[in-house]
XYZ file of C-alpha atoms in Angstrom:
684
model
C 0.000 0.000 0.000
C 1.617 3.263 -1.113
C 1.299 6.304 1.131
C -0.982 7.126 4.043
C -4.715 7.784 3.771
C -6.872 9.644 6.284
C -10.170 7.748 6.042
C -12.122 9.361 8.898
C -11.803 12.683 10.679
C -13.723 14.333 13.509
C -14.099 17.989 14.632
C -11.796 19.114 17.432
C -10.112 22.139 19.003
C -6.453 23.137 19.151
C -4.668 24.549 22.217
C -5.832 28.053 21.277
C -9.460 27.050 21.080
C -9.583 27.230 17.284
C -11.477 24.563 15.338
C -9.430 21.787 13.783
C -9.943 18.252 12.480
C -8.543 15.228 14.301
C -7.748 11.907 12.677
C -9.968 8.988 13.705
C -8.948 6.341 11.181
C -5.990 6.358 8.814
C -3.804 3.838 7.015
C -0.055 3.495 7.214
C 1.608 2.445 3.991
C 5.188 2.171 2.903
C 7.427 4.126 5.246
C 4.736 4.308 7.939
C 4.843 2.851 11.458
C 2.485 1.648 14.212
C 2.762 0.937 17.930
C 2.209 -2.494 19.446
C 3.454 -4.823 22.145
C 5.903 -4.770 23.876
C 5.507 -0.942 23.829
C 4.132 0.039 27.255
C 0.353 0.376 27.142
C -0.064 -1.853 24.062
C -0.736 -5.568 23.822
C -1.449 -8.070 21.061
C -5.145 -8.983 21.217
C -5.274 -11.439 18.351
C -2.933 -13.144 15.830
C 0.868 -12.852 15.862
C 3.313 -10.287 14.546
C 5.336 -13.127 13.117
C 2.602 -13.950 10.618
C 0.952 -10.767 9.311
C -2.229 -11.660 7.385
C -2.594 -10.562 3.731
C -5.769 -9.128 2.202
C -6.884 -8.740 -1.390
C -7.588 -5.400 -3.192
C -11.368 -5.949 -2.962
C -11.087 -6.419 0.785
C -8.957 -3.235 1.041
C -11.649 -1.231 -0.716
C -14.341 -2.715 1.540
C -12.378 -1.828 4.687
C -11.795 1.711 3.379
C -15.503 2.146 2.634
C -16.464 1.004 6.133
C -13.878 3.314 7.701
C -15.163 6.314 5.763
C -18.616 5.908 7.354
C -17.048 7.247 10.570
C -15.869 10.429 8.818
C -17.523 13.533 10.294
C -16.079 16.083 7.855
C -18.470 18.274 5.898
C -17.564 17.221 2.408
C -18.692 19.028 -0.688
C -20.213 15.935 -2.243
C -22.539 15.662 0.758
C -24.247 18.925 -0.201
C -27.684 18.711 -1.708
C -27.008 18.705 -5.396
C -30.580 19.719 -6.110
C -29.627 23.232 -4.978
C -27.271 23.649 -7.937
C -28.585 25.627 -10.910
C -29.857 23.532 -13.810
C -27.074 22.547 -16.153
C -26.744 24.372 -19.448
C -26.561 22.583 -22.761
C -23.362 20.651 -23.547
C -21.096 22.800 -25.728
C -21.097 21.914 -29.396
C -17.986 21.003 -31.320
C -15.436 23.826 -31.310
C -16.904 25.461 -28.194
C -14.631 25.542 -25.147
C -15.619 23.353 -22.187
C -15.831 24.927 -18.704
C -12.794 23.038 -17.412
C -10.618 24.080 -20.326
C -11.735 27.673 -20.051
C -11.063 27.578 -16.308
C -7.498 26.341 -16.879
C -6.957 29.153 -19.391
C -8.192 31.913 -17.091
C -6.718 30.678 -13.792
C -3.319 29.542 -12.594
C -2.393 26.661 -10.352
C -0.169 28.988 -8.299
C -3.046 31.409 -7.645
C -5.353 28.602 -6.530
C -2.734 27.072 -4.221
C -2.359 30.424 -2.509
C -6.145 30.724 -2.194
C -6.346 27.328 -0.496
C -3.623 28.098 2.056
C -0.495 26.729 0.377
C 2.761 28.705 0.507
C 5.601 28.734 -1.990
C 8.713 27.312 -0.294
C 11.802 26.891 -2.456
C 12.938 25.980 -5.943
C 13.128 22.219 -6.482
C 14.649 20.284 -9.360
C 11.286 19.782 -11.081
C 9.814 23.197 -10.288
C 8.707 25.515 -7.486
C 8.069 23.728 -4.186
C 5.013 24.492 -2.025
C 4.197 23.867 1.651
C 0.762 22.511 2.580
C -1.601 24.308 4.971
C -0.825 23.646 8.620
C 2.882 23.140 7.992
C 5.448 25.876 8.480
C 8.263 24.633 6.249
C 9.270 21.851 3.886
C 8.036 20.867 0.462
C 4.668 19.104 0.292
C 4.270 19.347 -3.473
C 5.854 20.883 -6.539
C 4.524 23.067 -9.337
C 6.022 21.267 -12.325
C 7.950 23.368 -14.842
C 7.304 20.810 -17.568
C 3.482 20.715 -17.470
C 2.374 23.566 -15.245
C 0.430 21.117 -13.066
C 0.817 20.595 -9.330
C 2.202 17.249 -8.144
C 1.418 16.313 -4.530
C 4.084 14.620 -2.429
C 2.557 14.754 1.027
C 0.005 12.218 2.258
C -1.390 14.867 4.631
C -2.602 17.309 1.994
C -6.323 16.511 2.198
C -8.385 16.811 0.044
C -5.513 16.249 -2.397
C -4.209 12.732 -2.863
C -0.519 11.902 -2.581
C 1.439 11.017 -5.725
C -1.137 12.686 -7.967
C -0.976 15.586 -10.426
C -3.547 18.402 -10.429
C -4.438 21.037 -13.021
C -6.122 24.309 -12.005
C -9.561 22.813 -12.675
C -8.672 19.654 -10.729
C -7.622 21.758 -7.725
C -10.848 23.751 -7.909
C -12.840 20.531 -8.105
C -11.047 18.931 -5.141
C -11.406 21.941 -2.860
C -14.750 23.383 -3.980
C -16.683 20.258 -5.018
C -15.126 17.377 -3.079
C -13.580 15.871 -6.180
C -16.855 15.755 -8.153
C -15.812 16.923 -11.635
C -19.370 16.760 -12.962
C -20.616 19.054 -10.205
C -17.704 21.460 -10.780
C -18.372 21.512 -14.519
C -22.100 22.178 -13.960
C -21.261 24.989 -11.572
C -18.908 26.647 -14.054
C -21.201 26.069 -17.027
C -24.015 27.981 -15.292
C -21.820 30.929 -14.356
C -21.182 33.934 -16.467
C -17.496 34.047 -17.480
C -16.866 37.317 -15.638
C -18.445 36.079 -12.447
C -15.593 33.674 -11.706
C -13.659 36.466 -9.960
C -15.460 36.401 -6.572
C -14.803 32.685 -6.174
C -11.478 32.114 -7.900
C -8.343 34.217 -8.033
C -7.619 34.848 -11.727
C -4.440 35.969 -13.355
C -6.076 39.060 -14.757
C -7.256 40.218 -11.362
C -5.372 39.517 -8.117
C -2.190 37.499 -8.924
C -1.722 36.464 -5.290
C 0.508 33.581 -6.182
C 3.761 35.318 -5.351
C 5.720 33.172 -2.937
C 5.879 35.839 -0.234
C 2.135 36.375 -0.382
C 2.475 39.979 -1.556
C -0.096 41.484 -3.915
C 0.534 41.801 -7.634
C 0.997 45.560 -7.305
C 3.716 45.096 -4.694
C 5.366 42.428 -6.854
C 5.486 44.720 -9.875
C 6.752 47.613 -7.763
C 9.502 45.410 -6.368
C 10.543 44.248 -9.829
C 10.464 47.787 -11.221
C 12.998 48.847 -8.603
C 15.541 46.233 -9.763
C 18.370 47.024 -12.134
C 17.976 45.647 -15.673
C 20.491 42.856 -15.000
C 18.818 41.853 -11.728
C 15.390 41.949 -13.347
C 16.537 39.825 -16.284
C 17.758 37.137 -13.873
C 14.373 36.768 -12.148
C 11.798 37.741 -14.804
C 11.035 34.198 -15.965
C 10.594 32.780 -12.474
C 8.499 35.754 -11.376
C 6.299 35.462 -14.465
C 5.832 31.754 -13.817
C 4.815 32.396 -10.218
C 2.319 34.998 -11.387
C 1.134 32.685 -14.141
C 1.798 35.083 -17.014
C 4.166 35.226 -19.973
C 7.521 37.000 -19.458
C 6.637 39.459 -22.233
C 3.473 40.442 -20.351
C 5.459 40.969 -17.171
C 7.968 43.085 -19.135
C 5.199 45.393 -20.312
C 3.699 45.707 -16.828
C 7.081 46.457 -15.241
C 7.888 48.974 -17.971
C 4.602 50.759 -17.316
C 5.424 50.828 -13.612
C 8.796 52.406 -14.379
C 7.316 55.209 -16.475
C 7.670 58.585 -14.862
C 10.988 57.540 -13.374
C 13.456 58.469 -16.086
C 16.245 56.560 -14.378
C 14.366 53.276 -14.842
C 12.276 53.827 -17.983
C 13.768 51.318 -20.436
C 14.505 52.926 -23.824
C 14.365 49.582 -25.615
C 11.963 46.650 -25.912
C 12.978 43.250 -24.588
C 12.368 40.488 -27.115
C 10.977 37.039 -26.347
C 13.159 34.124 -27.497
C 12.162 32.274 -30.662
C 9.716 29.510 -29.646
C 11.596 26.727 -31.452
C 15.246 25.589 -31.319
C 17.483 27.328 -33.856
C 20.525 26.330 -35.909
C 23.285 28.766 -34.809
C 25.344 28.346 -37.976
C 22.337 29.024 -40.185
C 21.391 32.036 -38.045
C 24.841 33.619 -38.373
C 24.816 32.988 -42.117
C 21.387 34.629 -42.439
C 22.585 37.686 -40.509
C 25.728 38.043 -42.635
C 23.629 37.719 -45.791
C 21.209 40.430 -44.659
C 24.117 42.737 -43.819
C 25.526 42.438 -47.353
C 22.011 42.933 -48.687
C 21.851 46.421 -47.168
C 25.525 47.445 -46.795
C 28.375 47.543 -49.311
C 31.178 45.714 -47.525
C 33.591 42.807 -47.777
C 32.398 39.353 -46.788
C 34.824 39.303 -43.865
C 33.220 42.451 -42.461
C 29.729 40.954 -42.707
C 30.964 37.834 -40.903
C 32.599 39.906 -38.153
C 29.404 41.943 -37.728
C 27.294 38.767 -37.442
C 29.572 37.405 -34.710
C 29.665 40.732 -32.875
C 25.863 41.004 -32.984
C 25.584 37.503 -31.487
C 28.088 38.500 -28.795
C 25.787 41.304 -27.568
C 23.144 38.675 -26.773
C 25.561 36.496 -24.780
C 27.433 39.402 -23.189
C 26.970 37.831 -19.745
C 28.861 34.726 -20.900
C 32.075 36.430 -22.106
C 34.924 38.185 -20.333
C 36.047 40.560 -23.105
C 33.728 42.984 -24.923
C 35.577 44.276 -28.004
C 34.398 47.564 -29.449
C 32.999 47.597 -32.958
C 34.461 50.670 -34.670
C 32.836 51.515 -37.987
C 35.095 53.768 -39.996
C 35.580 55.066 -43.535
C 37.896 57.571 -45.239
C 35.017 59.773 -46.388
C 31.342 60.493 -45.796
C 28.535 58.577 -47.576
C 30.204 55.199 -47.082
C 27.375 53.624 -45.063
C 28.694 54.120 -41.517
C 25.451 55.429 -40.031
C 23.503 52.886 -42.087
C 25.473 49.994 -40.594
C 25.053 51.463 -37.110
C 21.286 51.631 -37.708
C 21.305 48.036 -38.900
C 23.109 47.017 -35.715
C 20.380 48.777 -33.751
C 17.825 46.405 -35.302
C 19.802 43.273 -34.349
C 21.782 43.727 -31.130
C 20.438 43.159 -27.631
C 19.000 46.185 -25.773
C 20.149 48.760 -28.324
C 20.491 52.442 -27.454
C 21.613 54.628 -30.374
C 22.925 58.176 -29.908
C 24.952 60.739 -31.855
C 26.640 62.120 -28.756
C 26.982 61.253 -25.088
C 28.697 62.826 -22.091
C 30.966 60.875 -19.742
C 28.458 61.037 -16.866
C 25.596 59.948 -19.116
C 27.647 57.043 -20.449
C 28.431 55.301 -17.161
C 24.994 56.065 -15.688
C 23.277 54.680 -18.786
C 25.279 51.460 -18.684
C 24.846 51.034 -14.935
C 21.075 51.636 -15.114
C 20.102 49.685 -18.216
C 22.988 47.416 -19.297
C 22.437 48.281 -22.991
C 24.396 47.899 -26.201
C 25.556 51.464 -26.906
C 25.667 52.556 -30.558
C 27.390 55.956 -30.819
C 27.526 57.882 -34.112
C 29.775 60.827 -35.059
C 32.492 59.582 -32.707
C 35.152 61.440 -34.693
C 33.499 64.777 -33.879
C 32.790 64.724 -30.143
C 35.442 62.271 -28.876
C 38.494 63.918 -30.415
C 39.642 65.780 -27.292
C 37.505 64.017 -24.698
C 40.027 62.009 -22.721
C 37.577 61.181 -19.914
C 35.033 59.688 -22.311
C 37.723 57.608 -24.020
C 38.873 56.323 -20.650
C 35.348 55.287 -19.690
C 34.835 53.428 -22.955
C 38.213 51.733 -22.571
C 37.299 50.594 -19.048
C 34.389 48.519 -20.362
C 36.622 46.330 -22.504
C 37.339 43.757 -19.772
C 34.688 42.584 -17.313
C 37.017 42.616 -14.285
C 37.967 46.287 -14.734
C 34.620 47.573 -16.018
C 33.918 49.932 -13.116
C 34.406 53.595 -12.339
C 33.966 55.361 -8.993
C 32.291 58.759 -8.692
C 31.014 60.771 -5.744
C 27.245 61.143 -5.560
C 24.970 63.567 -3.711
C 25.638 66.459 -1.391
C 27.561 64.179 0.948
C 29.865 63.136 -1.930
C 29.347 59.446 -1.257
C 31.780 57.299 -3.292
C 29.682 55.154 -5.621
C 30.740 52.352 -7.929
C 29.279 52.418 -11.466
C 29.376 49.567 -13.952
C 30.728 50.235 -17.471
C 30.634 46.661 -18.777
C 28.833 46.114 -22.054
C 29.037 46.041 -25.837
C 29.644 49.343 -27.615
C 29.877 50.359 -31.271
C 31.374 53.640 -32.497
C 31.046 55.185 -35.940
C 33.062 58.019 -37.478
C 35.311 59.198 -40.299
C 38.947 58.165 -40.051
C 40.624 56.547 -37.077
C 39.703 57.383 -33.514
C 42.175 57.316 -30.601
C 44.784 54.551 -30.668
C 43.655 53.139 -27.325
C 40.140 52.660 -28.699
C 41.322 51.161 -31.979
C 43.492 48.714 -30.037
C 40.409 47.401 -28.190
C 38.235 47.114 -31.262
C 37.261 45.076 -34.246
C 37.702 47.575 -37.078
C 34.919 47.583 -39.683
C 36.213 49.745 -42.538
C 33.605 50.574 -45.171
C 33.929 52.019 -48.666
C 31.734 54.213 -50.822
C 29.349 52.406 -53.115
C 30.308 52.348 -56.788
C 27.668 52.886 -59.512
C 27.408 49.191 -60.368
C 27.010 48.077 -56.722
C 23.383 47.710 -55.685
C 21.974 47.291 -52.174
C 18.475 47.412 -50.719
C 17.266 50.155 -48.423
C 16.630 49.166 -44.813
C 13.220 50.858 -44.817
C 12.123 48.445 -47.566
C 12.925 45.343 -45.492
C 10.120 42.823 -45.016
C 7.950 43.442 -41.953
C 9.183 41.430 -38.980
C 12.546 40.520 -40.572
C 14.701 42.039 -37.849
C 12.272 41.111 -35.071
C 12.545 37.456 -36.098
C 16.332 37.605 -36.251
C 16.509 39.223 -32.807
C 14.136 36.601 -31.386
C 16.358 33.848 -32.807
C 19.429 35.537 -31.343
C 17.660 35.638 -27.968
C 16.951 31.909 -28.319
C 20.615 31.358 -29.181
C 21.574 33.151 -25.959
C 19.100 31.076 -23.975
C 20.277 27.724 -25.365
C 24.002 28.255 -25.964
C 25.299 30.795 -23.395
C 26.848 28.067 -21.234
C 28.633 26.566 -24.238
C 29.985 29.976 -25.242
C 31.192 30.527 -21.673
C 33.106 27.227 -21.717
C 34.427 27.470 -25.293
C 38.177 27.870 -25.798
C 38.627 28.489 -29.525
C 42.057 28.277 -31.194
C 43.384 31.814 -31.706
C 45.506 32.740 -34.750
C 49.103 33.044 -33.501
C 49.825 35.815 -36.019
C 47.472 38.152 -34.139
C 48.976 40.243 -31.360
C 47.838 39.665 -27.770
C 45.209 42.423 -27.757
C 43.789 41.320 -31.099
C 43.533 37.754 -29.775
C 41.639 39.081 -26.754
C 39.265 40.990 -29.019
C 38.516 38.019 -31.226
C 38.304 35.322 -28.558
C 34.590 35.863 -27.710
C 33.693 36.105 -31.399
C 35.564 32.925 -32.273
C 34.007 31.200 -29.237
C 30.593 31.944 -30.744
C 31.809 30.707 -34.120
C 33.087 27.489 -32.539
C 29.780 26.869 -30.775
C 27.816 27.638 -33.944
C 29.606 24.850 -35.784
C 29.719 24.274 -39.506
C 32.374 26.352 -41.271
C 31.994 29.280 -38.934
C 35.201 28.773 -36.958
C 37.215 28.895 -40.173
C 35.088 31.784 -41.439
C 35.629 33.734 -38.227
C 39.364 33.036 -38.218
C 39.641 34.282 -41.802
C 37.813 37.468 -40.841
C 40.104 37.950 -37.834
C 43.236 37.644 -39.968
C 41.837 39.957 -42.640
C 40.614 42.690 -40.277
C 43.163 42.493 -37.445
C 46.171 40.707 -38.931
C 48.170 43.900 -39.411
C 49.350 46.095 -36.554
C 49.828 49.163 -38.729
C 46.276 50.330 -38.115
C 46.949 50.620 -34.389
C 50.511 51.964 -34.505
C 51.114 54.762 -31.988
C 53.279 57.799 -32.607
C 55.900 56.246 -30.324
C 56.099 52.956 -32.206
C 56.101 54.854 -35.506
C 59.131 56.842 -34.359
C 60.784 53.654 -33.118
C 60.185 51.954 -36.487
C 61.637 54.910 -38.398
C 64.754 54.932 -36.187
C 65.221 51.229 -36.894
C 64.876 51.905 -40.603
C 67.558 54.624 -40.411
C 69.999 52.336 -38.594
C 69.377 49.595 -41.184
C 69.777 51.882 -44.202
C 72.882 53.640 -42.957
C 74.329 50.341 -41.665
C 75.889 52.149 -38.719
C 76.153 51.271 -35.071
C 75.638 54.783 -33.698
C 74.159 58.111 -34.749
C 74.039 61.617 -33.349
C 70.722 63.170 -32.419
C 71.268 65.947 -34.972
C 71.850 63.458 -37.821
C 68.882 61.389 -36.640
C 66.537 64.419 -36.794
C 67.922 65.452 -40.201
C 67.259 61.980 -41.612
C 63.809 61.711 -40.017
C 62.719 65.029 -41.523
C 64.099 64.215 -44.974
C 61.049 62.083 -45.779
C 58.185 64.488 -46.539
C 55.574 61.745 -46.051
C 56.605 61.232 -42.440
C 55.214 63.469 -39.682
C 58.571 64.499 -38.201
C 59.271 67.583 -40.370
C 56.174 69.283 -38.950
C 55.781 67.384 -35.682
C 56.560 70.372 -33.425
C 53.576 72.571 -34.370
C 54.736 72.882 -37.954
C 58.440 72.761 -37.106
C 60.814 69.769 -37.102
C 60.806 67.432 -34.142
C 63.164 68.499 -31.331
C 65.837 66.411 -29.579
C 63.958 66.684 -26.278
C 60.791 65.300 -27.907
C 62.716 62.307 -29.235
C 64.319 61.775 -25.820
C 60.938 61.867 -24.071
C 59.447 59.340 -26.474
C 62.402 56.966 -26.287
C 62.528 57.144 -22.486
C 59.277 55.163 -22.391
C 61.051 52.295 -24.155
C 64.053 52.351 -21.813
C 66.348 54.141 -24.287
C 68.337 57.203 -23.138
C 70.560 59.454 -25.226
C 74.228 59.486 -24.314
C 77.369 61.415 -25.118
C 79.202 59.630 -27.931
C 82.656 60.237 -29.435
C 82.385 59.766 -33.198
C 86.075 60.448 -33.963
C 89.058 62.047 -32.342
C 87.394 65.449 -32.556
C 83.574 65.148 -32.708
C 81.637 64.444 -29.529
C 77.828 64.774 -29.484
C 74.622 63.516 -27.950
C 73.273 60.490 -29.745
C 72.226 56.839 -29.654
C 73.856 53.476 -30.204
C 71.977 50.784 -32.069
C 72.377 48.178 -29.344
C 70.393 50.436 -27.019
C 67.318 49.706 -29.160
C 67.659 45.937 -29.501
C 65.055 45.030 -26.878
C 62.674 47.823 -27.898
C 62.849 46.747 -31.557
C 62.047 43.154 -30.615
C 59.173 44.068 -28.302
C 57.406 46.847 -30.180
C 58.299 46.582 -33.872
C 56.440 43.756 -35.652
C 58.667 41.392 -37.555
C 58.374 41.673 -41.336
C 59.599 39.386 -44.101
C 63.226 39.955 -45.001
C 63.804 42.150 -48.048
C 66.902 41.757 -50.163
C 68.870 44.981 -50.355
C 71.327 43.715 -53.021
C 71.334 46.029 -56.062
C 69.104 44.786 -58.873
C 70.951 43.784 -62.048
C 69.706 43.418 -65.574
C 69.476 39.952 -67.071
C 70.431 40.081 -70.723
C 71.027 36.472 -71.510
C 69.505 34.013 -69.038
C 66.378 31.995 -69.847
C 64.641 31.443 -66.517
C 62.399 28.369 -66.106
C 59.060 28.909 -64.346
C 57.795 26.177 -61.986
C 60.026 23.592 -63.612
C 59.806 21.257 -60.639
C 56.269 19.881 -60.244
C 57.135 18.393 -56.852
C 58.186 21.772 -55.489
C 55.343 23.726 -57.095
C 52.599 21.152 -56.697
C 49.899 23.820 -56.378
C 50.562 25.241 -59.885
C 48.424 23.887 -62.726
C 50.036 21.547 -65.210
C 49.623 23.984 -68.082
C 52.137 26.337 -66.450
C 54.837 23.744 -65.836
C 58.055 24.044 -67.838
C 57.035 27.362 -69.397
C 60.041 29.626 -69.794
C 60.304 33.368 -69.650
C 61.400 35.047 -72.875
C 64.933 36.466 -72.960
C 63.811 39.989 -72.100
C 65.550 42.387 -69.738
C 64.528 41.696 -66.152
C 65.869 42.071 -62.665
C 67.169 39.138 -60.731
C 67.998 38.906 -57.065
C 71.712 38.414 -57.087
C 74.854 40.163 -56.006
C 77.037 41.925 -58.561
C 80.266 39.980 -59.090
C 82.096 43.268 -59.600
C 81.245 44.724 -56.141
C 83.548 44.215 -53.141
C 82.522 41.663 -50.560
C 82.052 44.395 -47.942
C 79.085 45.777 -49.926
C 77.319 42.439 -50.310
C 74.531 41.833 -47.762
C 73.470 38.260 -47.171
C 69.715 37.977 -46.511
C 67.785 34.921 -45.315
C 64.783 34.235 -47.579
């Protein structure tokens, strides 16, 4: 016999004089116990404990029926059913039955609260509830999978242990003693709107919140949370209230109106109802980007990965900037920024923002910031650049400001995805923390669609699928460790790691596609070269060209300024760079000028090449060796092209053994007539 059954009860009083029901007859099943001899006060009247008699199911039912005749509870089925209103006609096909309509309009959680149950704690299968008369513990669970209530306790009368109940089944058990026909007749004879006085409905009271607070208090409490805190609890709170998360979002947003600090400037999107294919989703996004924007394929792939990153921002540790740049206007920068606003999570788009507004916006709403005209208002704004830089890494994404008349130190969060758009390159520190998306002006033969002509719901569907991707794959993105291209510098590897993690999780060819984009967009360090490294590279070039081991500062400046395409001739406000400016720049790399004797007479300030060895290795990217041997004309040699098929296996057969005509050409070789001291041996 499974579980315990209370077959007969009788009215009684508790120690406070309040009515209660006492057990007269009950069964003890598996896990139960009973008292007998030799316990003091008990004795065996008949039979033996060594041979417990067995009874058949029919006899069990007979015993239970006899025991129930001693029950003195006022049960609903004992009411005079003739007092019920006459039943209405049975609904015809397609018309909703009372029980189904009841389940639609009422929630299990609301009914449990009405009948004295209290939400306890989250269990594996769903929210746990404590039965009436018990202060703590889980007596049943509201199943996440079905939305029904499964009873664990054997003391949850009138509910049976090990049984599942819908809203209508709960109503029937408590209001009609388990008589479904009577409950259906009662509901069928009621007007739909008249259910409110008897049953707590979702649209009215919502008293299913686990603390017992009213729906208004629940909404007020949720409205006071930060966006990140609210996002963590919105699904559970909506489930407790028995409503969809989107409905709760709208209610909370309405509650926040009037409070500009909390009024969300974006609409949260519900995840796509069905599982999605991440690789197909990224491909669709990249395709739509090229449909509206003139750009290289690698840029569209990088944008697709960056857009996906904004939806899983809580699962990554690095948030690379997306910097949209172009050499001139009318290249599609603002258009791409607008397109990002249709796809990213919690987008806020602005053409200017102050430092205080930036960190307060991020701390209050946790958005994806899309900032246009960055070249205009960020040029001399060091504080704003510092704030944006601080949000690159999660661990350091905080700033501290004093707040209020008491100047209370307050910590503000700056973590989040950000995209900047402007003409030319922004500050080096920003470029170094970014994925650079360089656009070009559309040529006459290049055709793209206008965003305003996009199909209705196109971007809403893509955002919903991205939200579903975040819901299903965030943990995998968090745990992913994609292979990073070794040719990228350390900062570029940091920037691309979250994007390649998404590509790895997406599967298909996306890891290779993302790696190709990373090498194309961030494979060269020249785009992020600072004025210091540029000066260091030019000094190295001078030492290499002159083939000397030391140089005076005066000769160094003269050589630097000889190249009109370099900035040094006008570096000092239109005048040539000064020795002190060179010294200050080189000091940061551990290189100091010294007094050098160049011959028996000349002594001057200057630098020795070996002073720069470590700086050259650390800060100047290695480049392929270039032969500096003078080029000589070839007047007689016939040079074979790809004459060894084993060595040039990737060349088509039709090119093998073709020979160049005996025309004048340059060959890489040393002149036999030059002295050995002028010949430079280069490793190829």
